[in-house]
Tab-separated table of C-alpha atoms in Angstrom:
chain	number	residue	atom	x	y	z
U	30	ASP	CA	0.000	0.000	0.000
U	31	THR	CA	1.593	3.251	-1.094
U	32	GLY	CA	-1.096	5.638	0.126
U	33	VAL	CA	-1.017	8.068	3.036
U	34	SER	CA	-1.077	6.226	6.347
U	35	GLN	CA	-2.347	7.666	9.636
U	36	ASN	CA	-2.221	6.248	13.130
U	37	PRO	CA	-4.136	5.744	15.274
U	38	ARG	CA	-7.510	5.569	13.485
U	39	HIS	CA	-9.376	6.469	16.656
U	40	LYS	CA	-8.290	8.132	19.885
U	41	ILE	CA	-10.399	8.698	22.974
U	42	THR	CA	-8.868	10.828	25.679
U	43	LYS	CA	-9.832	12.787	28.745
U	44	ARG	CA	-9.804	16.549	28.794
U	45	GLY	CA	-6.394	17.870	29.767
U	46	GLN	CA	-4.408	14.941	28.402
U	47	ASN	CA	-1.861	15.200	25.603
U	48	VAL	CA	-2.274	13.245	22.368
U	49	THR	CA	0.016	12.610	19.413
U	50	PHE	CA	-0.919	11.475	15.915
U	51	ARG	CA	1.371	10.127	13.214
U	52	CYS	CA	1.218	10.492	9.434
U	53	ASP	CA	3.295	8.647	6.848
U	54	PRO	CA	2.922	10.316	3.438
U	55	ILE	CA	3.200	8.763	0.000
U	56	SER	CA	6.898	7.982	-0.203
U	57	GLU	CA	7.970	10.337	-2.998
U	58	HIS	CA	5.776	13.245	-1.828
U	59	ASN	CA	7.660	16.191	-0.363
U	60	ARG	CA	4.691	18.242	0.881
U	61	LEU	CA	2.679	17.142	3.896
U	62	TYR	CA	-0.465	18.812	5.208
U	63	TRP	CA	-2.547	18.573	8.363
U	64	TYR	CA	-6.255	19.404	8.294
U	65	ARG	CA	-9.038	19.179	10.853
U	66	GLN	CA	-12.646	18.374	9.999
U	67	THR	CA	-15.766	18.558	12.129
U	68	LEU	CA	-19.204	17.205	11.259
U	69	GLY	CA	-20.892	19.086	8.441
U	70	GLN	CA	-17.825	21.151	7.599
U	71	GLY	CA	-15.093	20.902	5.031
U	72	PRO	CA	-11.516	20.186	6.082
U	73	GLU	CA	-9.843	23.177	7.753
U	74	PHE	CA	-6.172	23.845	7.099
U	75	LEU	CA	-3.850	23.556	10.113
U	76	THR	CA	-0.292	23.502	8.801
U	77	TYR	CA	1.959	22.197	6.058
U	78	PHE	CA	5.550	21.129	5.485
U	79	GLN	CA	7.766	21.062	2.470
U	80	ASN	CA	10.371	18.435	3.246
U	81	GLU	CA	11.269	19.105	6.906
U	82	ALA	CA	10.419	22.821	6.871
U	83	GLN	CA	7.096	23.949	8.329
U	84	LEU	CA	6.086	26.647	5.838
U	85	GLU	CA	2.732	27.789	7.158
U	86	LYS	CA	0.654	27.427	10.274
U	87	SER	CA	-2.959	28.527	10.527
U	88	ARG	CA	-3.566	31.580	12.661
U	89	LEU	CA	-6.549	29.715	14.073
U	90	LEU	CA	-4.225	27.106	15.550
U	91	SER	CA	-3.622	27.596	19.256
U	92	ASP	CA	-0.243	27.182	20.919
U	93	ARG	CA	-1.412	23.825	22.249
U	94	PHE	CA	-0.945	22.367	18.768
U	95	SER	CA	2.481	21.516	17.406
U	96	ALA	CA	3.597	19.550	14.378
U	97	GLU	CA	6.949	18.178	13.329
U	98	ARG	CA	8.433	16.466	10.329
U	99	PRO	CA	11.986	15.874	11.532
U	100	LYS	CA	13.520	14.063	8.572
U	101	GLY	CA	11.160	15.148	5.857
U	102	SER	CA	9.370	11.815	5.912
U	103	PHE	CA	6.684	11.067	8.531
U	104	SER	CA	5.043	13.797	10.599
U	105	THR	CA	3.535	14.012	14.059
U	106	LEU	CA	0.798	16.313	15.331
U	107	GLU	CA	0.631	16.841	19.079
U	108	ILE	CA	-2.201	18.450	20.987
U	109	GLN	CA	-1.402	19.419	24.554
U	110	ARG	CA	-3.998	19.860	27.319
U	111	THR	CA	-6.836	18.674	25.100
U	112	GLU	CA	-10.222	20.373	25.281
U	113	GLN	CA	-13.636	19.072	24.244
U	114	GLY	CA	-13.565	21.475	21.309
U	115	ASP	CA	-10.575	19.604	19.920
U	116	SER	CA	-12.825	16.635	19.113
U	117	ALA	CA	-12.645	16.231	15.333
U	118	MET	CA	-11.230	14.159	12.501
U	119	TYR	CA	-7.566	15.018	11.943
U	120	LEU	CA	-6.581	14.464	8.342
U	121	CYS	CA	-3.138	14.236	6.821
U	122	ALA	CA	-2.509	14.734	3.117
U	123	SER	CA	0.565	14.713	0.923
U	124	SER	CA	1.483	16.053	-2.482
U	125	LEU	CA	4.399	16.266	-4.858
U	126	VAL	CA	5.953	19.587	-5.844
U	127	GLY	CA	5.325	19.878	-9.565
U	128	GLY	CA	2.571	17.270	-9.352
U	129	ASN	CA	-0.242	19.656	-10.320
U	130	GLU	CA	-0.823	20.367	-6.624
U	131	LYS	CA	-3.011	17.297	-6.088
U	132	LEU	CA	-3.418	16.412	-2.427
U	133	PHE	CA	-4.075	12.819	-1.396
U	134	PHE	CA	-5.556	12.186	2.019
U	135	GLY	CA	-5.022	9.469	4.594
U	136	SER	CA	-7.892	7.796	6.431
U	137	GLY	CA	-7.712	10.267	9.286
U	138	THR	CA	-7.565	10.044	13.073
U	139	GLN	CA	-10.890	10.533	14.854
U	140	LEU	CA	-10.268	12.249	18.192
U	141	SER	CA	-12.869	12.257	20.951
U	142	VAL	CA	-12.144	14.324	24.049
U	143	LEU	CA	-14.336	13.409	27.016
E	5	GLN	CA	-8.283	33.154	4.358
E	6	LYS	CA	-10.258	33.255	1.174
E	7	GLU	CA	-13.700	31.636	0.975
E	8	VAL	CA	-15.166	28.752	-0.964
E	9	GLU	CA	-18.955	28.544	-0.986
E	10	GLN	CA	-21.152	25.559	-1.723
E	11	ASN	CA	-24.830	24.843	-1.272
E	12	SER	CA	-24.998	22.322	1.561
E	13	GLY	CA	-27.930	20.440	0.026
E	14	PRO	CA	-29.007	17.755	0.178
E	15	LEU	CA	-29.319	17.556	-3.575
E	16	SER	CA	-31.581	14.657	-4.497
E	17	VAL	CA	-31.603	13.206	-8.005
E	18	PRO	CA	-33.117	10.015	-9.409
E	19	GLU	CA	-30.853	7.219	-10.585
E	20	GLY	CA	-29.680	7.826	-14.140
E	21	ALA	CA	-30.121	11.610	-13.984
E	22	ILE	CA	-27.456	14.315	-14.166
E	23	ALA	CA	-26.352	15.772	-10.840
E	24	SER	CA	-25.040	19.336	-10.948
E	25	LEU	CA	-22.911	20.619	-8.092
E	26	ASN	CA	-21.773	24.221	-7.860
E	27	CYS	CA	-19.086	26.187	-6.088
E	28	THR	CA	-17.964	29.822	-5.974
E	29	TYR	CA	-14.673	31.147	-4.668
E	30	SER	CA	-13.418	34.556	-3.611
E	31	ASP	CA	-9.698	34.540	-4.496
E	32	ARG	CA	-9.349	35.844	-8.058
E	33	GLY	CA	-5.738	34.702	-8.127
E	34	SER	CA	-6.557	31.029	-7.669
E	35	GLN	CA	-5.366	28.805	-10.503
E	36	SER	CA	-6.094	25.249	-9.376
E	37	PHE	CA	-9.439	23.729	-8.494
E	38	PHE	CA	-10.425	20.310	-7.233
E	39	TRP	CA	-13.453	18.185	-6.460
E	40	TYR	CA	-13.283	15.597	-3.702
E	41	ARG	CA	-15.860	12.958	-2.828
E	42	GLN	CA	-16.305	12.006	0.822
E	43	TYR	CA	-18.387	9.091	2.034
E	44	SER	CA	-19.720	9.227	5.576
E	45	GLY	CA	-16.965	8.480	8.074
E	46	LYS	CA	-14.281	8.325	5.380
E	47	SER	CA	-11.604	10.732	4.205
E	48	PRO	CA	-11.860	12.905	1.066
E	49	GLU	CA	-11.027	11.217	-2.243
E	50	LEU	CA	-9.820	13.283	-5.194
E	51	ILE	CA	-12.063	12.803	-8.226
E	52	MET	CA	-11.372	15.789	-10.508
E	53	SER	CA	-8.904	18.604	-10.971
E	54	ILE	CA	-9.221	21.555	-13.350
E	55	TYR	CA	-6.826	24.380	-14.094
E	56	SER	CA	-8.121	26.123	-17.257
E	57	ASN	CA	-11.394	27.743	-18.205
E	58	GLY	CA	-13.847	25.394	-19.872
E	59	ASP	CA	-14.809	21.787	-19.390
E	60	LYS	CA	-12.794	18.739	-18.410
E	61	GLU	CA	-14.342	15.303	-18.727
E	62	ASP	CA	-13.344	12.071	-16.992
E	63	GLY	CA	-15.768	9.195	-17.406
E	64	ARG	CA	-19.139	10.194	-15.980
E	65	PHE	CA	-17.669	13.338	-14.384
E	66	THR	CA	-17.298	16.761	-16.000
E	67	ALA	CA	-15.704	19.691	-14.207
E	68	GLN	CA	-16.429	23.197	-15.482
E	69	LEU	CA	-14.425	26.317	-14.639
E	70	ASN	CA	-15.208	29.977	-15.258
E	71	LYS	CA	-12.505	32.145	-13.711
E	72	ALA	CA	-14.173	35.414	-14.721
E	73	SER	CA	-17.260	34.443	-12.724
E	74	GLN	CA	-15.180	32.659	-10.048
E	75	TYR	CA	-17.342	29.601	-10.494
E	76	VAL	CA	-16.584	25.881	-10.567
E	77	SER	CA	-19.069	23.098	-11.138
E	78	LEU	CA	-19.166	19.312	-11.264
E	79	LEU	CA	-21.596	17.347	-13.385
E	80	ILE	CA	-22.202	13.674	-12.744
E	81	ARG	CA	-23.925	11.895	-15.610
E	82	ASP	CA	-25.951	8.703	-15.211
E	83	SER	CA	-25.970	9.131	-11.424
E	84	GLN	CA	-25.809	5.922	-9.414
E	85	PRO	CA	-26.785	5.243	-5.785
E	86	SER	CA	-23.060	4.685	-5.126
E	87	ASP	CA	-22.491	8.358	-6.023
E	88	SER	CA	-24.383	9.345	-2.864
E	89	ALA	CA	-21.798	11.201	-0.803
E	90	THR	CA	-20.634	14.682	0.163
E	91	TYR	CA	-18.826	16.517	-2.625
E	92	LEU	CA	-16.186	19.004	-1.537
E	93	CYS	CA	-14.988	21.840	-3.745
E	94	ALA	CA	-11.410	22.924	-3.041
E	95	VAL	CA	-9.352	25.840	-4.310
E	96	MET	CA	-5.570	26.147	-4.103
E	97	GLU	CA	-4.580	29.488	-2.610
E	98	TYR	CA	-1.300	31.243	-3.180
E	99	GLY	CA	1.166	29.542	-0.883
E	100	ASN	CA	0.026	26.019	-1.723
E	101	LYS	CA	-2.805	25.906	0.791
E	102	LEU	CA	-5.956	24.055	-0.290
E	103	VAL	CA	-9.139	25.733	0.964
E	104	PHE	CA	-12.326	23.665	1.080
E	105	GLY	CA	-15.987	24.485	0.925
E	106	ALA	CA	-18.348	22.910	3.446
E	107	GLY	CA	-19.516	20.377	0.867
E	108	THR	CA	-22.773	19.464	-0.873
E	109	ILE	CA	-24.597	16.295	0.129
E	110	LEU	CA	-25.767	14.333	-2.907
E	111	ARG	CA	-28.434	11.660	-2.646
E	112	VAL	CA	-29.157	9.446	-5.640
E	113	LYS	CA	-32.495	7.648	-5.326
E	114	SER	CA	-32.923	4.239	-6.953
């Protein structure tokens, strides 16, 4: 399987706990994106990387959110001190520079904060 | 952040009919446009991309782009019950950020 892989698929946590999600992009893709989606809404941009550099971070993203892509391959998204409002589907997507900007999404991580 | 607007629906069409989905966007500088299909509980799946004014056909799908009117549409011919899903319009902003509309729910009745 050469698609975008995300782990875990589901995460249930208590308010105030920290959570970390992992994304493995399509192997030759050098751009990696994180989006968040709530019910009835389209995906909302959080941040993106080109290789290991984080090039943009949404102004809507609080300081409790941090993302890394240390070697330009997989990426992690950490949420500290989770709140109930963080409950959402967290989607990772990857694309290839010069690949007509097509983004391909992983299956997502569904986060529930109790 | 620029906006992408879609009618939330649901849009109901009988099996075999043409479904027409519409989208408007606010960023006049946008050059790349995409349609994604999303089944309930699943992630978005890319079905069409369009970069130039006019029509682009791929099987039963036709994407239409009018940059002067800032309008993108998706036509689905011979609609099937399996086409029932949420269709997301997405526009690439300057800086390589894809902005999505809220999606249109399509229901194809057999």
